[in-house]
PDB file of N, CA and C in Angstrom:
ATOM      1  N   MET A 817      99.516 130.890  96.742  1.00 46.00           N
ATOM      2  CA  MET A 817     100.074 130.792  97.419  1.00 46.00           C
ATOM      3  C   MET A 817     101.675 130.366  96.881  1.00 46.00           C
ATOM      4  N   ASN A 818     102.490 131.290  97.603  1.00 49.00           N
ATOM      5  CA  ASN A 818     103.679 131.048  97.108  1.00 49.00           C
ATOM      6  C   ASN A 818     104.792 129.944  98.035  1.00 49.00           C
ATOM      7  N   ASN A 819     104.954 128.849  97.665  1.00 53.00           N
ATOM      8  CA  ASN A 819     105.675 127.918  98.437  1.00 53.00           C
ATOM      9  C   ASN A 819     107.134 127.667  97.839  1.00 53.00           C
ATOM     10  N   THR A 820     107.618 128.568  97.151  1.00 55.00           N
ATOM     11  CA  THR A 820     109.005 128.471  96.662  1.00 55.00           C
ATOM     12  C   THR A 820     110.144 128.344  97.419  1.00 55.00           C
ATOM     13  N   ASN A 821     110.004 128.905  98.439  1.00 70.00           N
ATOM     14  CA  ASN A 821     110.892 129.011  99.568  1.00 70.00           C
ATOM     15  C   ASN A 821     111.099 127.585 100.418  1.00 70.00           C
ATOM     16  N   ILE A 822     110.026 126.804 100.450  1.00 85.00           N
ATOM     17  CA  ILE A 822     109.720 125.493 100.937  1.00 85.00           C
ATOM     18  C   ILE A 822     110.779 124.474 100.352  1.00 85.00           C
ATOM     19  N   GLN A 823     111.505 123.855 101.001  1.00 93.00           N
ATOM     20  CA  GLN A 823     112.704 122.775 100.436  1.00 93.00           C
ATOM     21  C   GLN A 823     111.702 121.422 100.295  1.00 93.00           C
ATOM     22  N   LEU A 824     112.236 120.563  99.544  1.00 92.00           N
ATOM     23  CA  LEU A 824     111.493 119.509  99.344  1.00 92.00           C
ATOM     24  C   LEU A 824     111.933 118.543 100.675  1.00 92.00           C
ATOM     25  N   GLU A 825     112.727 118.592 101.463  1.00 94.00           N
ATOM     26  CA  GLU A 825     112.568 117.940 102.905  1.00 94.00           C
ATOM     27  C   GLU A 825     111.541 118.635 103.843  1.00 94.00           C
ATOM     28  N   ASP A 826     111.217 119.963 103.460  1.00 95.00           N
ATOM     29  CA  ASP A 826     110.051 120.425 104.349  1.00 95.00           C
ATOM     30  C   ASP A 826     108.790 119.818 103.813  1.00 95.00           C
ATOM     31  N   TYR A 827     108.605 119.357 102.868  1.00 96.00           N
ATOM     32  CA  TYR A 827     107.425 118.852 101.979  1.00 96.00           C
ATOM     33  C   TYR A 827     107.183 117.431 102.741  1.00 96.00           C
ATOM     34  N   ILE A 828     108.281 116.716 102.758  1.00 95.00           N
ATOM     35  CA  ILE A 828     108.351 115.146 103.090  1.00 95.00           C
ATOM     36  C   ILE A 828     108.417 115.506 104.465  1.00 95.00           C
ATOM     37  N   GLU A 829     108.718 116.421 105.533  1.00 96.00           N
ATOM     38  CA  GLU A 829     108.539 116.362 106.785  1.00 96.00           C
ATOM     39  C   GLU A 829     107.150 116.576 106.889  1.00 96.00           C
ATOM     40  N   MET A 830     106.331 117.332 106.389  1.00 96.00           N
ATOM     41  CA  MET A 830     104.930 117.660 106.165  1.00 96.00           C
ATOM     42  C   MET A 830     104.023 116.171 106.023  1.00 96.00           C
ATOM     43  N   LEU A 831     104.491 115.692 105.124  1.00 97.00           N
ATOM     44  CA  LEU A 831     104.085 114.385 104.683  1.00 97.00           C
ATOM     45  C   LEU A 831     103.815 113.541 105.686  1.00 97.00           C
ATOM     46  N   CYS A 832     105.312 113.371 106.386  1.00 96.00           N
ATOM     47  CA  CYS A 832     105.026 112.160 107.543  1.00 96.00           C
ATOM     48  C   CYS A 832     104.278 112.781 108.828  1.00 96.00           C
ATOM     49  N   SER A 833     103.736 113.908 108.795  1.00 95.00           N
ATOM     50  CA  SER A 833     102.786 114.022 109.858  1.00 95.00           C
ATOM     51  C   SER A 833     101.676 113.764 109.463  1.00 95.00           C
ATOM     52  N   PHE A 834     101.205 113.751 108.269  1.00 96.00           N
ATOM     53  CA  PHE A 834     100.086 113.285 107.935  1.00 96.00           C
ATOM     54  C   PHE A 834      99.249 111.780 108.173  1.00 96.00           C
ATOM     55  N   ARG A 835      97.783 111.761 108.612  1.00 95.00           N
ATOM     56  CA  ARG A 835      97.463 110.817 109.137  1.00 95.00           C
ATOM     57  C   ARG A 835      96.787 109.913 107.711  1.00 95.00           C
ATOM     58  N   TYR A 836      96.740 108.745 107.779  1.00 96.00           N
ATOM     59  CA  TYR A 836      96.128 107.734 106.599  1.00 96.00           C
ATOM     60  C   TYR A 836      95.274 108.437 106.006  1.00 96.00           C
ATOM     61  N   PHE A 837      94.344 109.056 106.583  1.00 96.00           N
ATOM     62  CA  PHE A 837      93.278 109.620 105.514  1.00 96.00           C
ATOM     63  C   PHE A 837      93.836 110.795 104.729  1.00 96.00           C
ATOM     64  N   ASP A 838      94.720 111.692 105.393  1.00 96.00           N
ATOM     65  CA  ASP A 838      95.205 112.563 104.650  1.00 96.00           C
ATOM     66  C   ASP A 838      95.804 112.306 103.405  1.00 96.00           C
ATOM     67  N   LEU A 839      96.834 111.322 103.670  1.00 97.00           N
ATOM     68  CA  LEU A 839      97.166 110.803 102.347  1.00 97.00           C
ATOM     69  C   LEU A 839      96.306 110.211 101.433  1.00 97.00           C
ATOM     70  N   LYS A 840      95.367 109.507 101.840  1.00 97.00           N
ATOM     71  CA  LYS A 840      94.437 109.003 100.760  1.00 97.00           C
ATOM     72  C   LYS A 840      93.752 110.030 100.232  1.00 97.00           C
ATOM     73  N   PHE A 841      93.498 111.309 100.972  1.00 96.00           N
ATOM     74  CA  PHE A 841      92.937 112.408 100.398  1.00 96.00           C
ATOM     75  C   PHE A 841      93.900 113.350  99.295  1.00 96.00           C
ATOM     76  N   LEU A 842      94.949 113.280  99.677  1.00 96.00           N
ATOM     77  CA  LEU A 842      95.896 113.844  98.658  1.00 96.00           C
ATOM     78  C   LEU A 842      96.028 113.350  97.481  1.00 96.00           C
ATOM     79  N   LEU A 843      96.484 111.879  97.707  1.00 97.00           N
ATOM     80  CA  LEU A 843      96.641 110.941  96.473  1.00 97.00           C
ATOM     81  C   LEU A 843      95.278 110.813  95.649  1.00 97.00           C
ATOM     82  N   SER A 844      94.049 110.741  95.954  1.00 95.00           N
ATOM     83  CA  SER A 844      92.883 110.586  95.164  1.00 95.00           C
ATOM     84  C   SER A 844      92.431 111.912  94.529  1.00 95.00           C
ATOM     85  N   THR A 845      93.326 113.119  95.082  1.00 94.00           N
ATOM     86  CA  THR A 845      92.689 114.662  94.544  1.00 94.00           C
ATOM     87  C   THR A 845      93.354 114.596  93.137  1.00 94.00           C
ATOM     88  N   PHE A 846      94.518 113.805  92.987  1.00 95.00           N
ATOM     89  CA  PHE A 846      95.588 113.939  91.983  1.00 95.00           C
ATOM     90  C   PHE A 846      95.412 112.551  91.241  1.00 95.00           C
ATOM     91  N   ASP A 847      94.169 111.712  91.551  1.00 93.00           N
ATOM     92  CA  ASP A 847      94.011 110.884  90.681  1.00 93.00           C
ATOM     93  C   ASP A 847      95.265 109.525  90.776  1.00 93.00           C
ATOM     94  N   GLN A 848      95.393 109.408  91.938  1.00 94.00           N
ATOM     95  CA  GLN A 848      96.650 108.387  92.281  1.00 94.00           C
ATOM     96  C   GLN A 848      96.165 107.383  92.932  1.00 94.00           C
ATOM     97  N   ASN A 849      96.856 106.183  92.909  1.00 94.00           N
ATOM     98  CA  ASN A 849      96.121 105.330  93.490  1.00 94.00           C
ATOM     99  C   ASN A 849      96.225 105.525  95.103  1.00 94.00           C
ATOM    100  N   LYS A 850      95.134 105.349  95.937  1.00 92.00           N
ATOM    101  CA  LYS A 850      95.258 105.260  97.302  1.00 92.00           C
ATOM    102  C   LYS A 850      94.778 104.165  97.729  1.00 92.00           C
ATOM    103  N   VAL A 851      95.274 102.947  97.364  1.00 94.00           N
ATOM    104  CA  VAL A 851      95.218 101.829  98.446  1.00 94.00           C
ATOM    105  C   VAL A 851      96.342 101.346  98.846  1.00 94.00           C
ATOM    106  N   GLY A 852      96.317 100.714  99.811  1.00 95.00           N
ATOM    107  CA  GLY A 852      97.458 100.181 100.755  1.00 95.00           C
ATOM    108  C   GLY A 852      97.687 100.922 102.022  1.00 95.00           C
ATOM    109  N   ARG A 853      98.712 100.571 102.948  1.00 96.00           N
ATOM    110  CA  ARG A 853      99.088 100.842 104.377  1.00 96.00           C
ATOM    111  C   ARG A 853      99.500 102.380 104.061  1.00 96.00           C
ATOM    112  N   LYS A 854      99.576 103.105 105.218  1.00 96.00           N
ATOM    113  CA  LYS A 854      99.985 104.092 105.386  1.00 96.00           C
ATOM    114  C   LYS A 854     101.386 104.561 104.774  1.00 96.00           C
ATOM    115  N   SER A 855     102.099 103.595 105.262  1.00 96.00           N
ATOM    116  CA  SER A 855     103.708 103.638 104.527  1.00 96.00           C
ATOM    117  C   SER A 855     103.698 103.610 103.126  1.00 96.00           C
ATOM    118  N   VAL A 856     103.046 102.860 102.436  1.00 97.00           N
ATOM    119  CA  VAL A 856     102.745 102.645 101.238  1.00 97.00           C
ATOM    120  C   VAL A 856     102.209 104.000 100.477  1.00 97.00           C
ATOM    121  N   LEU A 857     101.093 104.636 101.264  1.00 97.00           N
ATOM    122  CA  LEU A 857     100.628 106.030 100.714  1.00 97.00           C
ATOM    123  C   LEU A 857     101.739 107.004 100.951  1.00 97.00           C
ATOM    124  N   LEU A 858     102.372 107.059 101.907  1.00 97.00           N
ATOM    125  CA  LEU A 858     103.152 107.877 102.391  1.00 97.00           C
ATOM    126  C   LEU A 858     104.445 107.912 101.432  1.00 97.00           C
ATOM    127  N   ASP A 859     104.978 106.712 101.164  1.00 97.00           N
ATOM    128  CA  ASP A 859     106.018 106.294 100.016  1.00 97.00           C
ATOM    129  C   ASP A 859     105.587 107.059  98.452  1.00 97.00           C
ATOM    130  N   ARG A 860     104.201 106.619  98.047  1.00 96.00           N
ATOM    131  CA  ARG A 860     103.751 107.232  96.981  1.00 96.00           C
ATOM    132  C   ARG A 860     103.788 108.447  96.878  1.00 96.00           C
ATOM    133  N   ALA A 861     103.453 109.123  97.886  1.00 97.00           N
ATOM    134  CA  ALA A 861     103.233 110.479  97.681  1.00 97.00           C
ATOM    135  C   ALA A 861     104.890 111.373  97.979  1.00 97.00           C
ATOM    136  N   ILE A 862     105.607 110.852  98.521  1.00 97.00           N
ATOM    137  CA  ILE A 862     107.106 111.290  98.313  1.00 97.00           C
ATOM    138  C   ILE A 862     107.540 110.941  96.961  1.00 97.00           C
ATOM    139  N   GLY A 863     107.158 110.068  96.632  1.00 96.00           N
ATOM    140  CA  GLY A 863     107.727 109.372  95.427  1.00 96.00           C
ATOM    141  C   GLY A 863     107.388 110.673  94.244  1.00 96.00           C
ATOM    142  N   LEU A 864     105.969 111.194  94.265  1.00 96.00           N
ATOM    143  CA  LEU A 864     105.235 112.285  93.360  1.00 96.00           C
ATOM    144  C   LEU A 864     106.096 113.372  93.810  1.00 96.00           C
ATOM    145  N   LEU A 865     106.762 113.822  94.772  1.00 95.00           N
ATOM    146  CA  LEU A 865     107.338 115.188  95.206  1.00 95.00           C
ATOM    147  C   LEU A 865     108.569 115.120  94.479  1.00 95.00           C
ATOM    148  N   ARG A 866     109.215 113.583  94.568  1.00 95.00           N
ATOM    149  CA  ARG A 866     111.128 113.560  94.023  1.00 95.00           C
ATOM    150  C   ARG A 866     110.527 113.532  92.775  1.00 95.00           C
ATOM    151  N   THR A 867     109.739 113.089  91.852  1.00 95.00           N
ATOM    152  CA  THR A 867     109.711 112.628  90.577  1.00 95.00           C
ATOM    153  C   THR A 867     109.202 114.059  89.676  1.00 95.00           C
ATOM    154  N   LYS A 868     108.426 114.498  90.010  1.00 94.00           N
ATOM    155  CA  LYS A 868     107.566 115.727  89.622  1.00 94.00           C
ATOM    156  C   LYS A 868     106.859 114.939  88.375  1.00 94.00           C
ATOM    157  N   PRO A 869     106.243 114.039  88.372  1.00 94.00           N
ATOM    158  CA  PRO A 869     105.805 113.449  87.010  1.00 94.00           C
ATOM    159  C   PRO A 869     104.993 114.407  86.398  1.00 94.00           C
ATOM    160  N   ALA A 870     104.789 114.342  84.977  1.00 94.00           N
ATOM    161  CA  ALA A 870     104.086 115.318  83.989  1.00 94.00           C
ATOM    162  C   ALA A 870     102.471 115.377  84.397  1.00 94.00           C
ATOM    163  N   ASN A 871     101.922 113.912  84.874  1.00 93.00           N
ATOM    164  CA  ASN A 871     100.693 114.013  84.573  1.00 93.00           C
ATOM    165  C   ASN A 871      99.745 114.778  86.027  1.00 93.00           C
ATOM    166  N   ILE A 872     100.549 115.279  86.910  1.00 93.00           N
ATOM    167  CA  ILE A 872     100.377 116.127  87.950  1.00 93.00           C
ATOM    168  C   ILE A 872     100.786 117.411  87.794  1.00 93.00           C
ATOM    169  N   ASP A 873      99.960 118.067  88.544  1.00 95.00           N
ATOM    170  CA  ASP A 873     100.344 119.857  88.762  1.00 95.00           C
ATOM    171  C   ASP A 873     101.029 119.924  89.841  1.00 95.00           C
ATOM    172  N   TYR A 874     102.541 120.081  89.733  1.00 95.00           N
ATOM    173  CA  TYR A 874     103.337 119.825  91.085  1.00 95.00           C
ATOM    174  C   TYR A 874     102.795 121.342  91.961  1.00 95.00           C
ATOM    175  N   GLU A 875     102.896 122.146  91.305  1.00 95.00           N
ATOM    176  CA  GLU A 875     102.519 123.289  92.105  1.00 95.00           C
ATOM    177  C   GLU A 875     100.970 123.307  93.094  1.00 95.00           C
ATOM    178  N   SER A 876     100.163 122.627  92.296  1.00 96.00           N
ATOM    179  CA  SER A 876      99.149 122.559  93.118  1.00 96.00           C
ATOM    180  C   SER A 876      99.365 121.230  94.067  1.00 96.00           C
ATOM    181  N   PHE A 877      99.761 120.204  93.697  1.00 96.00           N
ATOM    182  CA  PHE A 877     100.206 119.005  94.652  1.00 96.00           C
ATOM    183  C   PHE A 877     101.136 119.621  95.779  1.00 96.00           C
ATOM    184  N   THR A 878     101.893 120.527  95.660  1.00 96.00           N
ATOM    185  CA  THR A 878     102.713 120.779  96.889  1.00 96.00           C
ATOM    186  C   THR A 878     101.734 121.958  97.799  1.00 96.00           C
ATOM    187  N   ALA A 879     100.880 122.640  96.965  1.00 96.00           N
ATOM    188  CA  ALA A 879     100.344 123.755  97.579  1.00 96.00           C
ATOM    189  C   ALA A 879      99.132 122.862  98.662  1.00 96.00           C
ATOM    190  N   ASN A 880      98.615 121.571  98.276  1.00 96.00           N
ATOM    191  CA  ASN A 880      97.745 120.840  98.840  1.00 96.00           C
ATOM    192  C   ASN A 880      98.440 120.075 100.042  1.00 96.00           C
ATOM    193  N   ILE A 881      99.607 120.012  99.971  1.00 97.00           N
ATOM    194  CA  ILE A 881     100.180 119.242 101.137  1.00 97.00           C
ATOM    195  C   ILE A 881     100.571 120.251 102.244  1.00 97.00           C
ATOM    196  N   HIS A 882     100.792 121.851 101.779  1.00 95.00           N
ATOM    197  CA  HIS A 882     100.955 122.947 102.654  1.00 95.00           C
ATOM    198  C   HIS A 882      99.609 123.184 103.234  1.00 95.00           C
ATOM    199  N   ASP A 883      98.501 123.015 102.699  1.00 96.00           N
ATOM    200  CA  ASP A 883      97.332 123.540 103.004  1.00 96.00           C
ATOM    201  C   ASP A 883      96.701 122.463 104.094  1.00 96.00           C
ATOM    202  N   ILE A 884      96.805 121.019 103.747  1.00 96.00           N
ATOM    203  CA  ILE A 884      96.300 119.877 104.823  1.00 96.00           C
ATOM    204  C   ILE A 884      97.414 119.858 105.809  1.00 96.00           C
ATOM    205  N   TYR A 885      98.676 119.991 105.724  1.00 96.00           N
ATOM    206  CA  TYR A 885      99.532 120.303 106.859  1.00 96.00           C
ATOM    207  C   TYR A 885      98.941 121.509 107.908  1.00 96.00           C
ATOM    208  N   HIS A 886      98.756 122.597 107.450  1.00 94.00           N
ATOM    209  CA  HIS A 886      98.391 123.642 108.127  1.00 94.00           C
ATOM    210  C   HIS A 886      97.109 123.059 108.911  1.00 94.00           C
ATOM    211  N   ILE A 887      95.969 122.595 108.226  1.00 93.00           N
ATOM    212  CA  ILE A 887      94.910 122.322 108.522  1.00 93.00           C
ATOM    213  C   ILE A 887      95.084 121.018 109.889  1.00 93.00           C
ATOM    214  N   LEU A 888      95.920 120.131 109.728  1.00 93.00           N
ATOM    215  CA  LEU A 888      96.296 119.530 110.892  1.00 93.00           C
ATOM    216  C   LEU A 888      96.804 120.335 112.123  1.00 93.00           C
ATOM    217  N   LEU A 889      97.683 121.336 111.888  1.00 91.00           N
ATOM    218  CA  LEU A 889      98.121 121.854 113.037  1.00 91.00           C
ATOM    219  C   LEU A 889      96.873 122.518 113.634  1.00 91.00           C
ATOM    220  N   GLN A 890      96.013 123.346 112.838  1.00 89.00           N
ATOM    221  CA  GLN A 890      94.732 123.792 113.658  1.00 89.00           C
ATOM    222  C   GLN A 890      94.389 122.840 114.514  1.00 89.00           C
ATOM    223  N   ASP A 891      94.024 121.610 113.858  1.00 81.00           N
ATOM    224  CA  ASP A 891      93.032 120.788 114.470  1.00 81.00           C
ATOM    225  C   ASP A 891      93.748 119.783 115.811  1.00 81.00           C
ATOM    226  N   GLN A 892      95.134 120.077 115.670  1.00 73.00           N
ATOM    227  CA  GLN A 892      95.741 119.112 116.638  1.00 73.00           C
ATOM    228  C   GLN A 892      95.103 119.278 118.136  1.00 73.00           C
ATOM    229  N   PRO A 893      95.234 120.255 118.626  1.00 65.00           N
ATOM    230  CA  PRO A 893      94.506 120.352 120.392  1.00 65.00           C
ATOM    231  C   PRO A 893      93.276 119.871 120.180  1.00 65.00           C
ATOM    232  N   GLN A 894      92.451 119.943 119.537  1.00 57.00           N
ATOM    233  CA  GLN A 894      90.972 119.473 119.197  1.00 57.00           C
ATOM    234  C   GLN A 894      91.314 117.913 119.311  1.00 57.00           C
ATOM    235  N   ARG A 895      91.854 117.505 118.322  1.00 55.00           N
ATOM    236  CA  ARG A 895      92.293 115.954 118.482  1.00 55.00           C
ATOM    237  C   ARG A 895      92.429 115.279 119.436  1.00 55.00           C
ATOM    238  N   MET A 896      93.422 116.068 120.247  1.00 54.00           N
ATOM    239  CA  MET A 896      94.013 115.600 121.419  1.00 54.00           C
ATOM    240  C   MET A 896      92.971 115.384 122.593  1.00 54.00           C
ATOM    241  N   ASP A 897      91.872 116.481 122.327  1.00 54.00           N
ATOM    242  CA  ASP A 897      90.770 116.338 123.592  1.00 54.00           C
ATOM    243  C   ASP A 897      89.739 115.664 123.147  1.00 54.00           C
ATOM    244  N   GLY A 898      89.345 114.937 122.130  1.00 56.00           N
ATOM    245  CA  GLY A 898      88.446 114.131 121.651  1.00 56.00           C
ATOM    246  C   GLY A 898      88.121 113.091 122.629  1.00 56.00           C
ATOM    247  N   PRO A 899      87.136 112.457 122.572  1.00 57.00           N
ATOM    248  CA  PRO A 899      86.726 111.124 123.730  1.00 57.00           C
ATOM    249  C   PRO A 899      87.519 110.033 123.161  1.00 57.00           C
ATOM    250  N   ILE A 900      87.865 109.151 124.047  1.00 53.00           N
ATOM    251  CA  ILE A 900      88.645 107.968 123.788  1.00 53.00           C
ATOM    252  C   ILE A 900      87.356 106.927 123.382  1.00 53.00           C
ATOM    253  N   PRO A 901      87.931 106.086 122.393  1.00 50.00           N
ATOM    254  CA  PRO A 901      86.849 105.214 122.224  1.00 50.00           C
ATOM    255  C   PRO A 901      86.808 103.915 123.195  1.00 50.00           C
ATOM    256  N   GLN A 902      85.492 103.748 123.612  1.00 51.00           N
ATOM    257  CA  GLN A 902      85.266 102.489 124.230  1.00 51.00           C
ATOM    258  C   GLN A 902      85.329 101.100 123.816  1.00 51.00           C
ATOM    259  N   VAL A 903      86.143 100.198 124.464  1.00 50.00           N
ATOM    260  CA  VAL A 903      85.866  98.582 123.958  1.00 50.00           C
ATOM    261  C   VAL A 903      84.703  98.157 123.322  1.00 50.00           C
ATOM    262  N   ASN A 904      83.506  98.372 124.230  1.00 51.00           N
ATOM    263  CA  ASN A 904      82.257  97.986 123.488  1.00 51.00           C
ATOM    264  C   ASN A 904      81.802  98.639 122.225  1.00 51.00           C
ATOM    265  N   ASP A 905      82.970  99.768 121.782  1.00 50.00           N
ATOM    266  CA  ASP A 905      82.366 100.586 120.492  1.00 50.00           C
ATOM    267  C   ASP A 905      83.384 100.084 119.536  1.00 50.00           C
ATOM    268  N   PHE A 906      84.132  98.710 119.763  1.00 50.00           N
ATOM    269  CA  PHE A 906      85.019  98.552 118.965  1.00 50.00           C
ATOM    270  C   PHE A 906      84.631  98.266 117.415  1.00 50.00           C
ATOM    271  N   ASN A 907      83.505  97.933 116.991  1.00 53.00           N
ATOM    272  CA  ASN A 907      82.976  98.215 115.506  1.00 53.00           C
ATOM    273  C   ASN A 907      82.829  99.314 115.086  1.00 53.00           C
ATOM    274  N   ASN A 908      82.210 100.154 115.444  1.00 50.00           N
ATOM    275  CA  ASN A 908      82.427 101.589 115.501  1.00 50.00           C
ATOM    276  C   ASN A 908      83.322 102.253 114.991  1.00 50.00           C
ATOM    277  N   PHE A 909      84.398 101.979 115.885  1.00 49.00           N
ATOM    278  CA  PHE A 909      85.918 102.963 115.855  1.00 49.00           C
ATOM    279  C   PHE A 909      86.365 101.832 114.813  1.00 49.00           C
ATOM    280  N   VAL A 910      86.231 100.954 114.343  1.00 50.00           N
ATOM    281  CA  VAL A 910      87.070 100.087 113.467  1.00 50.00           C
ATOM    282  C   VAL A 910      86.276 100.879 111.940  1.00 50.00           C
ATOM    283  N   ASP A 911      85.228 100.939 111.750  1.00 53.00           N
ATOM    284  CA  ASP A 911      84.285 101.394 110.689  1.00 53.00           C
ATOM    285  C   ASP A 911      84.977 102.881 110.411  1.00 53.00           C
ATOM    286  N   LEU A 912      85.564 103.612 111.363  1.00 52.00           N
ATOM    287  CA  LEU A 912      86.000 105.017 111.153  1.00 52.00           C
ATOM    288  C   LEU A 912      87.491 104.864 110.293  1.00 52.00           C
ATOM    289  N   PHE A 913      88.332 103.584 110.582  1.00 53.00           N
ATOM    290  CA  PHE A 913      89.552 103.642 110.095  1.00 53.00           C
ATOM    291  C   PHE A 913      89.723 102.485 108.945  1.00 53.00           C
ATOM    292  N   ILE A 914      88.739 101.904 108.531  1.00 56.00           N
ATOM    293  CA  ILE A 914      88.632 100.930 107.733  1.00 56.00           C
ATOM    294  C   ILE A 914      87.940 101.466 106.337  1.00 56.00           C
ATOM    295  N   SER A 915      88.921 101.561 105.153  1.00 54.00           N
ATOM    296  CA  SER A 915      88.345 102.155 103.733  1.00 54.00           C
ATOM    297  C   SER A 915      87.429 101.082 103.028  1.00 54.00           C
ATOM    298  N   ASP A 916      86.910 101.534 102.212  1.00 53.00           N
ATOM    299  CA  ASP A 916      85.990 100.283 101.290  1.00 53.00           C
ATOM    300  C   ASP A 916      86.522  99.100 100.838  1.00 53.00           C
ATOM    301  N   ASP A 917      87.918  99.435 100.423  1.00 55.00           N
ATOM    302  CA  ASP A 917      88.838  98.307  99.683  1.00 55.00           C
ATOM    303  C   ASP A 917      89.265  97.360 100.895  1.00 55.00           C
ATOM    304  N   GLU A 918      89.256  97.665 102.071  1.00 54.00           N
ATOM    305  CA  GLU A 918      90.081  96.820 103.121  1.00 54.00           C
ATOM    306  C   GLU A 918      88.667  96.129 104.009  1.00 54.00           C
ATOM    307  N   GLU A 919      88.957  95.107 104.616  1.00 54.00           N
ATOM    308  CA  GLU A 919      88.331  94.276 105.449  1.00 54.00           C
ATOM    309  C   GLU A 919      88.559  94.752 107.069  1.00 54.00           C
ATOM    310  N   ALA A 920      87.538  94.475 107.500  1.00 50.00           N
ATOM    311  CA  ALA A 920      87.392  95.132 109.219  1.00 50.00           C
ATOM    312  C   ALA A 920      88.113  93.783 109.880  1.00 50.00           C
ATOM    313  N   PRO A 921      89.109  93.912 110.751  1.00 54.00           N
ATOM    314  CA  PRO A 921      89.229  92.861 111.487  1.00 54.00           C
ATOM    315  C   PRO A 921      88.279  92.221 112.401  1.00 54.00           C
ATOM    316  N   THR A 922      88.011  91.257 112.932  1.00 56.00           N
ATOM    317  CA  THR A 922      86.970  90.896 113.436  1.00 56.00           C
ATOM    318  C   THR A 922      87.363  90.760 115.126  1.00 56.00           C
ATOM    319  N   ASN A 923      86.299  90.830 115.701  1.00 54.00           N
ATOM    320  CA  ASN A 923      86.670  91.057 117.337  1.00 54.00           C
ATOM    321  C   ASN A 923      86.204  89.743 118.039  1.00 54.00           C
ATOM    322  N   LYS A 924      86.820  88.822 118.098  1.00 53.00           N
ATOM    323  CA  LYS A 924      86.714  87.396 118.493  1.00 53.00           C
ATOM    324  C   LYS A 924      87.253  87.101 119.965  1.00 53.00           C
ATOM    325  N   LYS A 925      86.539  86.838 120.672  1.00 50.00           N
ATOM    326  CA  LYS A 925      87.093  86.522 122.096  1.00 50.00           C
ATOM    327  C   LYS A 925      87.078  85.043 122.323  1.00 50.00           C
TER     328      LYS A 925
END
């Protein structure tokens, strides 16, 4: 895949559309710290784009960004049509969005 005509700003725009799990996947693929809020992970990924550290294959990193972004574009209509979680399914819903490193919020009334 040839991504030479894509500018840094284009990759940043792609990253900004990533979901939390997409950012975690991208960072873990390149042995980067994947712990933190979405904004922290986004900053970390953008930092890797800007600094081009020697310990990652930059071409592979940008190719992964491109691939994940296009998968998101293809999945977007399907995600919008998915079922809306019910309030009584709160714990199941939270389990989908909490990583092993984080604590789930409690559903107290």
